[in-house]
CSV table of C-alpha atoms and ligand atoms in Angstrom, one decimal:
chain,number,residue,atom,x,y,z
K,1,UNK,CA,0.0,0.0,0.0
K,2,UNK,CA,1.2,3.5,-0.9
K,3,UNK,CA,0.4,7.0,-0.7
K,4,UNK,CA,1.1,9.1,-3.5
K,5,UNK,CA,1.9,13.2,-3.5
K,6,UNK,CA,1.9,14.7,-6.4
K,7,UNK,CA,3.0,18.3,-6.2
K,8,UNK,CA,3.9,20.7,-9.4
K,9,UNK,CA,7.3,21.3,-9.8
K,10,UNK,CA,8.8,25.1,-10.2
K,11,UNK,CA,10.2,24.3,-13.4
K,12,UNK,CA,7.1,22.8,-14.9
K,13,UNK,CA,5.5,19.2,-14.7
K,14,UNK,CA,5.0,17.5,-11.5
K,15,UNK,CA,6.8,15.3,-8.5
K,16,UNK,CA,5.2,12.4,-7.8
K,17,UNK,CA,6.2,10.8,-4.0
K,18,UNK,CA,5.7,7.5,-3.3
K,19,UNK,CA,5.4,6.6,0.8
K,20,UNK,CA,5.0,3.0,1.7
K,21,UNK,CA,2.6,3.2,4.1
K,22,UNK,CA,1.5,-0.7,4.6
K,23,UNK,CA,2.7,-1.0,7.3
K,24,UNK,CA,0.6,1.7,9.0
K,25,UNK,CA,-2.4,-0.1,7.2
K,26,UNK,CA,-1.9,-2.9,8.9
K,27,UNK,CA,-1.6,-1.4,12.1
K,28,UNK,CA,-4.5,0.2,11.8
K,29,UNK,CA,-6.8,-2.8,10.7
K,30,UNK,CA,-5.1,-4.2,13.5
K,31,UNK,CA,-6.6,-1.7,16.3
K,32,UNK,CA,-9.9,-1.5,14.2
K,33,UNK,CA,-10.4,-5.6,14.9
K,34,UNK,CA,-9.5,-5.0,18.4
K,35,UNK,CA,-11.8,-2.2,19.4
K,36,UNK,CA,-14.8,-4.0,17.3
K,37,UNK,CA,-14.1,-7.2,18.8
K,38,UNK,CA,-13.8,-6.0,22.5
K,39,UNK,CA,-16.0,-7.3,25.2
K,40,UNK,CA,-15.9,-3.7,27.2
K,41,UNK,CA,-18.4,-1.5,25.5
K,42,UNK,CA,-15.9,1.2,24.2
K,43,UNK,CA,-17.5,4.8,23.3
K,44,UNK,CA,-16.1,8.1,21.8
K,45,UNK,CA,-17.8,11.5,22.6
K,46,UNK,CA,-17.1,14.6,21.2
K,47,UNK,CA,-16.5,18.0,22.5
K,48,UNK,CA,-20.1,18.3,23.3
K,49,UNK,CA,-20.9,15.1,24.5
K,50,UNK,CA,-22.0,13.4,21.6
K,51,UNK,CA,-21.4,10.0,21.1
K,52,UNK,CA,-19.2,9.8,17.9
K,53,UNK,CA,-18.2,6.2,17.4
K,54,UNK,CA,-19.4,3.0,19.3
K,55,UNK,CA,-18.1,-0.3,19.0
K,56,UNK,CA,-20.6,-3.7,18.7
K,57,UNK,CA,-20.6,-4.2,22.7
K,58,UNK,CA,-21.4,-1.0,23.1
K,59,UNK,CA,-23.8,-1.2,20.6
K,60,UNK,CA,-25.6,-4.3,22.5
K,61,UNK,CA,-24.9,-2.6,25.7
K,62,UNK,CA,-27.4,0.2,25.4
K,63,UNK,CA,-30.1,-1.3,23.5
K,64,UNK,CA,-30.5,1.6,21.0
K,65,UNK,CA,-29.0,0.2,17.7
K,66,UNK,CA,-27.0,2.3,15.3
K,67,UNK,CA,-29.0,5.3,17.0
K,68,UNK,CA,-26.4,5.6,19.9
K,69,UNK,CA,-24.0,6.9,17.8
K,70,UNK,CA,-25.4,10.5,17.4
K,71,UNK,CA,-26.8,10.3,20.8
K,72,UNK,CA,-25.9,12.7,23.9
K,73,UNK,CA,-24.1,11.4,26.9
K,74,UNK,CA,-26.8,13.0,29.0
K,75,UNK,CA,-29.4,10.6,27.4
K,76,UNK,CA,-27.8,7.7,28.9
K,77,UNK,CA,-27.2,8.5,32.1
K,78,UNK,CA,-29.7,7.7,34.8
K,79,UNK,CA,-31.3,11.2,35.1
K,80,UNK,CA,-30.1,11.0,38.9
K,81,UNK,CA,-27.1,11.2,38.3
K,82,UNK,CA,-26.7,12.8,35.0
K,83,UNK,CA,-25.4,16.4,36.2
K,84,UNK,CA,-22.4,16.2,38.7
K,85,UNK,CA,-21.1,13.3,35.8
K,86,UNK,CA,-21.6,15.2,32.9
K,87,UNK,CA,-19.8,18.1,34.7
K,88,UNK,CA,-16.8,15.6,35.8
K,89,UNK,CA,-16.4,14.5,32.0
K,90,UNK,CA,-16.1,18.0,30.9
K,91,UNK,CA,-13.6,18.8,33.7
K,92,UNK,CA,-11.6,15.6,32.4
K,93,UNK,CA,-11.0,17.1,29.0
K,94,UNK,CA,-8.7,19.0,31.0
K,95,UNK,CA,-6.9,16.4,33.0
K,96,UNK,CA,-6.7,12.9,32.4
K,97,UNK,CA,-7.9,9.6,32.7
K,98,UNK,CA,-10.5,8.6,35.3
K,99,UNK,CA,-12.6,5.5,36.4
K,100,UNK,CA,-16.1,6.1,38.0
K,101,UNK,CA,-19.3,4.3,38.3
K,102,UNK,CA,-22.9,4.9,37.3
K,103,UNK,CA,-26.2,4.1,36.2
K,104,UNK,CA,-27.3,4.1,32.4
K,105,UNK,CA,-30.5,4.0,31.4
K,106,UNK,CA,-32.0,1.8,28.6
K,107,UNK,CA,-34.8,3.6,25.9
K,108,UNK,CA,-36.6,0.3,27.3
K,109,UNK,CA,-36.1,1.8,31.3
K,110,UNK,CA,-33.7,-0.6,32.2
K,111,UNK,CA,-30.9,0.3,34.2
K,112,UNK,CA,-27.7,-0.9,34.1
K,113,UNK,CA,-24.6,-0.4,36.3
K,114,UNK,CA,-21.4,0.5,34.9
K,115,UNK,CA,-18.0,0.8,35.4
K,116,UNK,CA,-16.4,3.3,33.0
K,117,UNK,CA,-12.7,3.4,32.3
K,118,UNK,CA,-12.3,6.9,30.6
K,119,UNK,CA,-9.5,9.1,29.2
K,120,UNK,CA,-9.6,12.5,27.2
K,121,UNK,CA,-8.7,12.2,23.6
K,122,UNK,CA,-6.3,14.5,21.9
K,123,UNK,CA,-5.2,14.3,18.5
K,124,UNK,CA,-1.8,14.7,17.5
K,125,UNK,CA,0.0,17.9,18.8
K,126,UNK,CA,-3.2,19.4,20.0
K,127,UNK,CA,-3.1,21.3,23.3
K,128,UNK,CA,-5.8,22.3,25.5
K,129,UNK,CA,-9.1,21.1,26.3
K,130,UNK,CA,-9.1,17.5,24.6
K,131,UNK,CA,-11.4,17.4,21.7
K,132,UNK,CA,-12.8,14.5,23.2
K,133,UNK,CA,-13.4,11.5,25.6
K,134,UNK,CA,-12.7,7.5,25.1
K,135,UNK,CA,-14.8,5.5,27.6
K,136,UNK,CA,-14.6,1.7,28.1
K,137,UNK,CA,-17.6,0.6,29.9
K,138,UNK,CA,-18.3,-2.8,31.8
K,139,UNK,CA,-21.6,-3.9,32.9
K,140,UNK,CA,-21.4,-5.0,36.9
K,141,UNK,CA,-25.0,-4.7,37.2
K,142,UNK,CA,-25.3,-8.6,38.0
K,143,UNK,CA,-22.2,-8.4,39.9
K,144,UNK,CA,-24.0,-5.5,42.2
K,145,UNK,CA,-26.8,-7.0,42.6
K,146,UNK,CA,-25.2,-10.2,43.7
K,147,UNK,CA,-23.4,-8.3,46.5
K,148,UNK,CA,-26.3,-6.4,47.5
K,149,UNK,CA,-28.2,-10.1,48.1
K,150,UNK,CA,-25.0,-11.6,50.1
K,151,UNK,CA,-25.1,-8.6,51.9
K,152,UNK,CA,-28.6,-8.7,52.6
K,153,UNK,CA,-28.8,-12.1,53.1
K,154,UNK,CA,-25.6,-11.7,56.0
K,155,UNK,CA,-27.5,-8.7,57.6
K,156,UNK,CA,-30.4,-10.8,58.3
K,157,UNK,CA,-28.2,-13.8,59.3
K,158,UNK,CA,-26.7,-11.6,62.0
K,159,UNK,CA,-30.2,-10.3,63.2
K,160,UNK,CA,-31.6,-13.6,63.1
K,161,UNK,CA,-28.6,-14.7,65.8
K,162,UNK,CA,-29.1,-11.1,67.6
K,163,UNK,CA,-32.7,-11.9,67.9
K,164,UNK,CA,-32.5,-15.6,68.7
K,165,UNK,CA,-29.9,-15.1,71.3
K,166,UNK,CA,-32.0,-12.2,72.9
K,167,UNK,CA,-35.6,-14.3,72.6
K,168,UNK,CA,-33.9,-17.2,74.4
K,169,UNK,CA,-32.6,-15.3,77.1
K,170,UNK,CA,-36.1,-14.4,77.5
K,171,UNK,CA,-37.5,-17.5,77.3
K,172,UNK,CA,-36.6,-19.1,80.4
K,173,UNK,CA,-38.0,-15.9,82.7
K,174,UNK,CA,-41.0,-15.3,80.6
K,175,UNK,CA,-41.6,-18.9,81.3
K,176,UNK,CA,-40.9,-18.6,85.4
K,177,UNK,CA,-43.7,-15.4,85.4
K,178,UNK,CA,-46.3,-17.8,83.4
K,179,UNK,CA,-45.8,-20.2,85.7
K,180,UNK,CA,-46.0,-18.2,89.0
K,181,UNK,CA,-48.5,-16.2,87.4
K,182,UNK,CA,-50.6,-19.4,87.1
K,183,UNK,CA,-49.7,-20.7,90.8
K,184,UNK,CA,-51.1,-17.0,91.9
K,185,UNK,CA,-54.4,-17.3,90.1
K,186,UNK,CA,-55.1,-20.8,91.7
K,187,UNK,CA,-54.3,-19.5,95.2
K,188,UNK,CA,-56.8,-20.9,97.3
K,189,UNK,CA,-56.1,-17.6,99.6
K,190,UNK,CA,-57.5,-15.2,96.8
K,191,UNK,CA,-60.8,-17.4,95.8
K,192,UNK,CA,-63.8,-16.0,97.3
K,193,UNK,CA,-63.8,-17.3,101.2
K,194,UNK,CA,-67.3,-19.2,101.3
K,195,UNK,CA,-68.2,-17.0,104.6
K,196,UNK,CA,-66.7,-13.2,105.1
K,197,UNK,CA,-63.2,-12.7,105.7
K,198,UNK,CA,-62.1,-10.2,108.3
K,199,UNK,CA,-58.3,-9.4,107.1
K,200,UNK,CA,-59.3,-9.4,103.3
K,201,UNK,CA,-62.5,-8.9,102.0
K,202,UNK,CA,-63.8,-10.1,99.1
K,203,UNK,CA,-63.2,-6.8,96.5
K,204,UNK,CA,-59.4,-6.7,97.4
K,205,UNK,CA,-58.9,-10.4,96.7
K,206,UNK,CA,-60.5,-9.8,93.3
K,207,UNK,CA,-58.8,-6.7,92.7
K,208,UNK,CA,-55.6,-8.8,93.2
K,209,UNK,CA,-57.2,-11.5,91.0
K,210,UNK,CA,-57.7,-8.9,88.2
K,211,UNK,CA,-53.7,-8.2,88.9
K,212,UNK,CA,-52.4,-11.7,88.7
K,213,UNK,CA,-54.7,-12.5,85.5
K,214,UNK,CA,-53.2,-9.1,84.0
K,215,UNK,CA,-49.7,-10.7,84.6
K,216,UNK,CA,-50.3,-14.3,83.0
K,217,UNK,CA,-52.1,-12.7,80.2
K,218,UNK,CA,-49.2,-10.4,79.0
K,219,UNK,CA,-46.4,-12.5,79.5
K,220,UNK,CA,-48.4,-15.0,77.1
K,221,UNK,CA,-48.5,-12.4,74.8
K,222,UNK,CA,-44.9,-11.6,75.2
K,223,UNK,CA,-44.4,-15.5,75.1
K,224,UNK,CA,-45.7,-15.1,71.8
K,225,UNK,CA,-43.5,-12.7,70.6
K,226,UNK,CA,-40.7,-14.3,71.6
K,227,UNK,CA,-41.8,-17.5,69.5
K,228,UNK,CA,-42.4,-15.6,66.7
K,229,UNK,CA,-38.4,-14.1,67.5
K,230,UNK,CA,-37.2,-17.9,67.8
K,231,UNK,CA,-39.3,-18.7,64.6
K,232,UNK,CA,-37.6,-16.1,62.5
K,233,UNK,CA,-34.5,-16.9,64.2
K,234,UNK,CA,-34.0,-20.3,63.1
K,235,UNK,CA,-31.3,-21.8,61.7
K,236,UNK,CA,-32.5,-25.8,60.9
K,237,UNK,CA,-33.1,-27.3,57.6
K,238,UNK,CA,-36.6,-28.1,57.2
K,239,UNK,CA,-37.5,-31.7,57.0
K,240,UNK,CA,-38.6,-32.1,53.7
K,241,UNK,CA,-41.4,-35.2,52.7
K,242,UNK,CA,-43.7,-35.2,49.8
K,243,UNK,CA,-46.4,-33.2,51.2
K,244,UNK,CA,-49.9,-32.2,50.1
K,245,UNK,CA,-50.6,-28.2,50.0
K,246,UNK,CA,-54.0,-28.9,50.3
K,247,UNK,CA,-54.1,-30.6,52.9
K,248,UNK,CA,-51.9,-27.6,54.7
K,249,UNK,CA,-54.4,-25.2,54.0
K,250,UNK,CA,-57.1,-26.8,54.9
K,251,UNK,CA,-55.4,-27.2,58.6
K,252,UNK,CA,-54.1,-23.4,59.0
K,253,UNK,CA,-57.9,-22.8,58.0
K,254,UNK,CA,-59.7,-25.1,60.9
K,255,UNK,CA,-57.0,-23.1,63.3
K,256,UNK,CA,-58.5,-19.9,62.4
K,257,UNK,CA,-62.2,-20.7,61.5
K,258,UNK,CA,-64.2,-19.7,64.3
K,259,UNK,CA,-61.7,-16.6,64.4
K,260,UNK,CA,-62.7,-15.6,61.0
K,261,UNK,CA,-66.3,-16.3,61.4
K,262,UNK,CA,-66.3,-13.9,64.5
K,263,UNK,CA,-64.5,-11.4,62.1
K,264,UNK,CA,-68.0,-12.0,59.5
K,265,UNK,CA,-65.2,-13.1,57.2
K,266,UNK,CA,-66.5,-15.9,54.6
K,267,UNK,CA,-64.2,-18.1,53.7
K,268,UNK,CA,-63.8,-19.9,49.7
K,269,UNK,CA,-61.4,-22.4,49.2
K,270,UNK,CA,-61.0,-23.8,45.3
K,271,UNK,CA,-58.4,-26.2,46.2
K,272,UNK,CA,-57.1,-28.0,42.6
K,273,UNK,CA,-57.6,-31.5,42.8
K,274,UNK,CA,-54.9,-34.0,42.0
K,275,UNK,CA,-52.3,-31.8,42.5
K,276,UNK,CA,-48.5,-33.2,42.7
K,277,UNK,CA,-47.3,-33.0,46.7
K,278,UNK,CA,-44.8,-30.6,47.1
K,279,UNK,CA,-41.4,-31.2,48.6
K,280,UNK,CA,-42.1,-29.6,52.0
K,281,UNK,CA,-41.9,-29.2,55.5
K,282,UNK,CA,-45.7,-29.9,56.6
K,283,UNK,CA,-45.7,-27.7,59.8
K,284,UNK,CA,-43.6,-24.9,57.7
K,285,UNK,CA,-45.8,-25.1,55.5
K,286,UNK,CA,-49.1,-24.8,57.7
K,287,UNK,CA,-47.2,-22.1,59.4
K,288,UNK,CA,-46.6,-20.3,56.1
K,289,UNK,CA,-50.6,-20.3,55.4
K,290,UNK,CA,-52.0,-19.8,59.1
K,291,UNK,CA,-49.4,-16.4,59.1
K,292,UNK,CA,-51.1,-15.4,55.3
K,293,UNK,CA,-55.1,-16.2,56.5
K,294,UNK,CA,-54.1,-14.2,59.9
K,295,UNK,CA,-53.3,-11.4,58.1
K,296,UNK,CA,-55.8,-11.7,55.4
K,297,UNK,CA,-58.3,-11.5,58.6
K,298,UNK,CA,-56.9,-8.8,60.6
K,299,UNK,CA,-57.1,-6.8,56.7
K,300,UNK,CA,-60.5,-7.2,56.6
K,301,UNK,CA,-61.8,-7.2,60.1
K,302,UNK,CA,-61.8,-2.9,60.3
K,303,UNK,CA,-62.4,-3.2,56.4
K,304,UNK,CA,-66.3,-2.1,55.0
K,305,UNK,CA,-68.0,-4.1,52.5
K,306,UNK,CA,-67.6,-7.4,51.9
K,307,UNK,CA,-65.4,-9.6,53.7
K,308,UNK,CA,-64.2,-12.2,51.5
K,309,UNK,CA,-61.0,-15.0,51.8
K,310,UNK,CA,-61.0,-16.9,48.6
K,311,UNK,CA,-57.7,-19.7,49.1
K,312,UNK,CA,-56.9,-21.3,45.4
K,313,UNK,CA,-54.4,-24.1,44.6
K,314,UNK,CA,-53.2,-25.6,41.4
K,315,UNK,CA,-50.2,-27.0,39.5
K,316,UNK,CA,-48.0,-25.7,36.6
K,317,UNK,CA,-49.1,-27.0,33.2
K,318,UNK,CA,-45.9,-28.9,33.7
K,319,UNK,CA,-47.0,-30.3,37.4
K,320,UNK,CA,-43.4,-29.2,38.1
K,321,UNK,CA,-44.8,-26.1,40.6
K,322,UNK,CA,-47.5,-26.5,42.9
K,323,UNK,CA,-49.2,-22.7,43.3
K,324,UNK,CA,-51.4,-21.4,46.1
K,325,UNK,CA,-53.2,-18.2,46.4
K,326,UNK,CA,-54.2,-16.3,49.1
K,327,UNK,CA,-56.5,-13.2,48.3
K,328,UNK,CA,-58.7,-11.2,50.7
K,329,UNK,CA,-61.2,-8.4,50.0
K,330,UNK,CA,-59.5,-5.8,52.0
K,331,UNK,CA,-57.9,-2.3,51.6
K,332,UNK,CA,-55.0,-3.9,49.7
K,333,UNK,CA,-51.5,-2.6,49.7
K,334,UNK,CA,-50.7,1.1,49.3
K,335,UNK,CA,-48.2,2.0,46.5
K,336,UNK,CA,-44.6,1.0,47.7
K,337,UNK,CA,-45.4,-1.0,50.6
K,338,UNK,CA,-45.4,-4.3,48.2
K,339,UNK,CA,-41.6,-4.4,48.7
K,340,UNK,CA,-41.6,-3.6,52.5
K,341,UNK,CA,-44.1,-5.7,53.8
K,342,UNK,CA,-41.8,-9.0,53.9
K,343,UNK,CA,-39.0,-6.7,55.6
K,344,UNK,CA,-38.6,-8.3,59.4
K,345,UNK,CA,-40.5,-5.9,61.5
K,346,UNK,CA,-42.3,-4.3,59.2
K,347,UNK,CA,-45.4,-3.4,60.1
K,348,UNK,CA,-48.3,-1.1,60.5
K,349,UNK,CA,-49.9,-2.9,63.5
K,350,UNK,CA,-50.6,-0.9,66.4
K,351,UNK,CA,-48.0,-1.2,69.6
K,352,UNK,CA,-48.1,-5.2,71.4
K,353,UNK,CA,-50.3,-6.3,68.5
K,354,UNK,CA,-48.0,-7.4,65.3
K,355,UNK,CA,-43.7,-8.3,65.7
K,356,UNK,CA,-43.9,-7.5,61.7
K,357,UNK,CA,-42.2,-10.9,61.7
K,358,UNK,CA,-45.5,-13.2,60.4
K,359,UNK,CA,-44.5,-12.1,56.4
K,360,UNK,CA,-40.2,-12.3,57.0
K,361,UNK,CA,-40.6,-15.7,58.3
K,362,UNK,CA,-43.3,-17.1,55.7
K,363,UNK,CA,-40.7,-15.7,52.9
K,364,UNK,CA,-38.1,-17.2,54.6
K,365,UNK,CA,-39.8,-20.6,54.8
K,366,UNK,CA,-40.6,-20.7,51.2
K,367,UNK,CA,-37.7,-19.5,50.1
K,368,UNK,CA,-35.8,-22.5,51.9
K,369,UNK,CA,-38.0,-24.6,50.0
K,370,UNK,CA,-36.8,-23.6,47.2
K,371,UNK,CA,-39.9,-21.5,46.1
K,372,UNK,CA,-41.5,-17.9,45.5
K,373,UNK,CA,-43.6,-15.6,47.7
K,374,UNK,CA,-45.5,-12.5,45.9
K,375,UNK,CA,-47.9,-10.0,46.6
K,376,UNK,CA,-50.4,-8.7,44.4
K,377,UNK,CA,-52.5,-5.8,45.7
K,378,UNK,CA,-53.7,-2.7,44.0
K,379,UNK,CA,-55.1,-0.1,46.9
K,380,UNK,CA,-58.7,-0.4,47.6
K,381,UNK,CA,-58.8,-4.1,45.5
K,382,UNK,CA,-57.7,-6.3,48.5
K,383,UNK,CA,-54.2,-8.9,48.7
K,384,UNK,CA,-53.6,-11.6,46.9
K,385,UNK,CA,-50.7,-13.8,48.5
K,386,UNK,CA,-49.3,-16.1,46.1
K,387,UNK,CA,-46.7,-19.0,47.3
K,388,UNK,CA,-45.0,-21.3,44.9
K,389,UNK,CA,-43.7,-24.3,45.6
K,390,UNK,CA,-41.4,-27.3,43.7
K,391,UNK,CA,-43.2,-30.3,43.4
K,392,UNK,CA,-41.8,-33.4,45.0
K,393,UNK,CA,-39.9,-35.1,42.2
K,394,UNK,CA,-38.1,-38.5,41.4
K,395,UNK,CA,-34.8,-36.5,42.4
K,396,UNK,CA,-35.9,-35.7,46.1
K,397,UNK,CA,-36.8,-39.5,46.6
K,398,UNK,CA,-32.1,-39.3,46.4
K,399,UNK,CA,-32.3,-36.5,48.3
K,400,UNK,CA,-34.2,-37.9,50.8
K,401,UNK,CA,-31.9,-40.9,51.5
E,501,ATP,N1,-53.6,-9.3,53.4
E,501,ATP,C1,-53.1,-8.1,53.7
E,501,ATP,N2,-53.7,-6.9,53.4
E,501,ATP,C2,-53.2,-5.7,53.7
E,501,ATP,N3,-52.0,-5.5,54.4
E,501,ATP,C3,-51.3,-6.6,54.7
E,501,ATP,C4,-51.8,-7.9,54.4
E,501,ATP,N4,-50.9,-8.8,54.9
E,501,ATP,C5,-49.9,-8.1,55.5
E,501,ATP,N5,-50.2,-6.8,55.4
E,501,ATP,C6,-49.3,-5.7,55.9
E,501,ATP,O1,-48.0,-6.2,56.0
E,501,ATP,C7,-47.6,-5.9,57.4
E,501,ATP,C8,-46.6,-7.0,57.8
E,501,ATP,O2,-47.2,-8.3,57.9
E,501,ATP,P1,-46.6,-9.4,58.9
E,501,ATP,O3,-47.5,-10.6,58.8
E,501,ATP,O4,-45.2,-9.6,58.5
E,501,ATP,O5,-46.6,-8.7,60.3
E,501,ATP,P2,-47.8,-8.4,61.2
E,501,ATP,O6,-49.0,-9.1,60.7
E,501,ATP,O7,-47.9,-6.9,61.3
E,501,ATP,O8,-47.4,-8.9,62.6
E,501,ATP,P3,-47.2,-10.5,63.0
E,501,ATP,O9,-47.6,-11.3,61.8
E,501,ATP,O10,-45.8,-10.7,63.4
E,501,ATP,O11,-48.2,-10.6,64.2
E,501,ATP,C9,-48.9,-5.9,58.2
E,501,ATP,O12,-48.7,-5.1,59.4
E,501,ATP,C10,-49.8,-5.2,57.2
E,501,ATP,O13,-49.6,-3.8,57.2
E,502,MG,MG1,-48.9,-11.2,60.3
């Protein structure tokens, strides 16, 4: 390959200059083939932003086709975050390279996270402000969110073994007042005498009565709590059998039946028949749908209008996921509170009455199962609870032994 100068010469006709240039050629085809076959998204902006060239990753990344080229920095950067970077890059034209991380936005809203490895670009001799900016890009965004789980997942860890260390300690006391509380309410010395006492008459032993029954009743209800606590607290493997859903249902339901019929709640259950046992923990599993019907109740009880639980169960088309539904008629879910409401301690219970824990411990069951727990509520149109479950298959019978 060579270029060829042809200039006129003083004297008349021309010079022609031959310069071998294949060698530069080659180089460049070289880089070209790099850059267009590099994993990192690689991106050139211009002086005002504008993306000028964009390599097939980068292409991919964005999700905009040939149209990113031509496109403004701003427009794919999460609006959040858009100014202080877009100010940073134009500082860097100045200086040099820099690595930072942010959020683009797809046309499609998804976001991704980024890493961007960027330097100013400056041709040849050219001083000053560089004319623009080479980025190379790499998507973390699973990488993030992957850390953000383990951390998650380690914070509750460590508040499960916070909470279980402080509900045992409480345990053993709570259980000494119960008892003593009990003992107290049986003492023959505060049951009506059968003729008049002298030294205490009959109001002040039921006065202290009223005192000791006071006493037993809340340190049930604390001894509740600190179930719930150990509940959420615990650390053992459920013991897994093939195990009808049904049939789980159908118990947490006869716990809570006359419950719900004082609440005026009625109660439809369209359980699927034939459907494949799932590979579960039978009391888990009753504890999972008792917690969901509670709170399906307690919705509705302060709730006008109709009062309806409707409990549904079927299988995948495949029989490989047994699916169960629990959907009540009451105020529903505001807007945002979907994601909060299987937080530990969430909730909107007054003071003594709800831990927040019934929801963190039913997603934590079924999630040890190996399953999926949902909400689907619009405000005003009731909860619908929906737990999914593997089916017991030929490979748990190995699992098993
Ligand atoms: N079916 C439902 N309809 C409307 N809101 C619900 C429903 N189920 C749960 N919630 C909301 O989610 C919150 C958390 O529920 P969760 O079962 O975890 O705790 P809780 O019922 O408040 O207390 P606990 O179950 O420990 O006694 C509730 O306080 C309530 O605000
Ligand atoms: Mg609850």
């Amino acid at each position: 390959v060579v270029d060829l100068l042809v200039s006129p010469h003083p004297a008349g006709g021309c010079v022609v200059t031959f310069d071998d240039v294949s060698a530069q050629v080659a180089l460049a085809e070289r880089h070209r083939l790099v850059v267009e076959t590099a994993r990192d998204a690689l991106l050139i902006t211009d002086r005002a932003g504008t993306v000028v060239y964009a390599n097939p990753a980068a292409v991919a990344l964005f999700g905009r086709g040939a149209a990113l080229v031509g496109t403004r920095s701003a427009d794919l950067i999460h609006p959040q975050q858009s100014g202080p970077l877009l100010a940073r890059i134009a500082e860097q034209r100045l200086g040099g390279p820099l690595v930072y991380e942010f959020t683009a936005v797809r046309p499609d809203g998804t976001e991704l996270e980024l890493v961007a490895s960027t330097a100013p670009l400056r041709e040849l001799g050219e001083a000053g402000p560089a004319s623009g900016v080479v980025a190379s890009l790499r998507d973390v965004t699973d990488e993030r969110r992957a850390a953000r789980q383990l951390a998650e997942r380690e914070k509750l860890a460590a508040l499960g073994q916070l909470v279980g260390g402080v509900a045992h300690e409480l345990n053993n006391p709570l259980a000494g007042v119960l008892a003593m509380s009990e003992l107290l309410l049986a003492e023959p010395l505060l049951a009506d005498p059968p003729d008049g006492d002298v030294v205490v008459d009959v109001a002040t032993r039921r006065d202290l009565r009223d005192l000791a029954a006071t006493v037993h009743q809340e340190a049930r209800r604390a001894a509740r709590t600190v179930s719930r606590l150990l509940d959420f607290a615990r650390q053992h493997a459920p013991r897994r059998a093939p195990t009808d859903v049904n049939d789980a249902i159908t118990a947490a339901l006869a716990l809570r039946r006359s419950s719900l019929q004082l609440a005026g709640v009625a109660v439809e259950a369209a359980l699927g028949d034939a459907l494949p046992p799932a590979w579960a923990d039978a009391h888990e599993l009753q504890q999972v749908f008792l917690n969901l019907i509670t709170n399906a109740e307690h919705a509705m009880a302060g709730h006008a209008g109709p009062r309806r639980l409707l409990v549904r169960t079927g299988a995948s088309a495949d029989r490989a996921v047994v699916r169960a539904e629990v959907a009540d008629t009451g105020p529903g879910l505001a807007p945002g509170e979907a994601a909060r409401v299987f937080e530990p301690f969430y909730t909107t219970k007054p003071r003594g009455e709800g831990t927040g824990l019934g929801l963190a411990v039913s997603a934590g069951i079924v999630r040890e199962h190996g399953g999926t727990m949902r909400v689907e509520s619009a405000p005003g149109a009731g909860a619908t609870f929906v737990v999914e479950l593997p089916a017991a298959g030929p490979q748990n019978a190995e699992d098993a032994l």
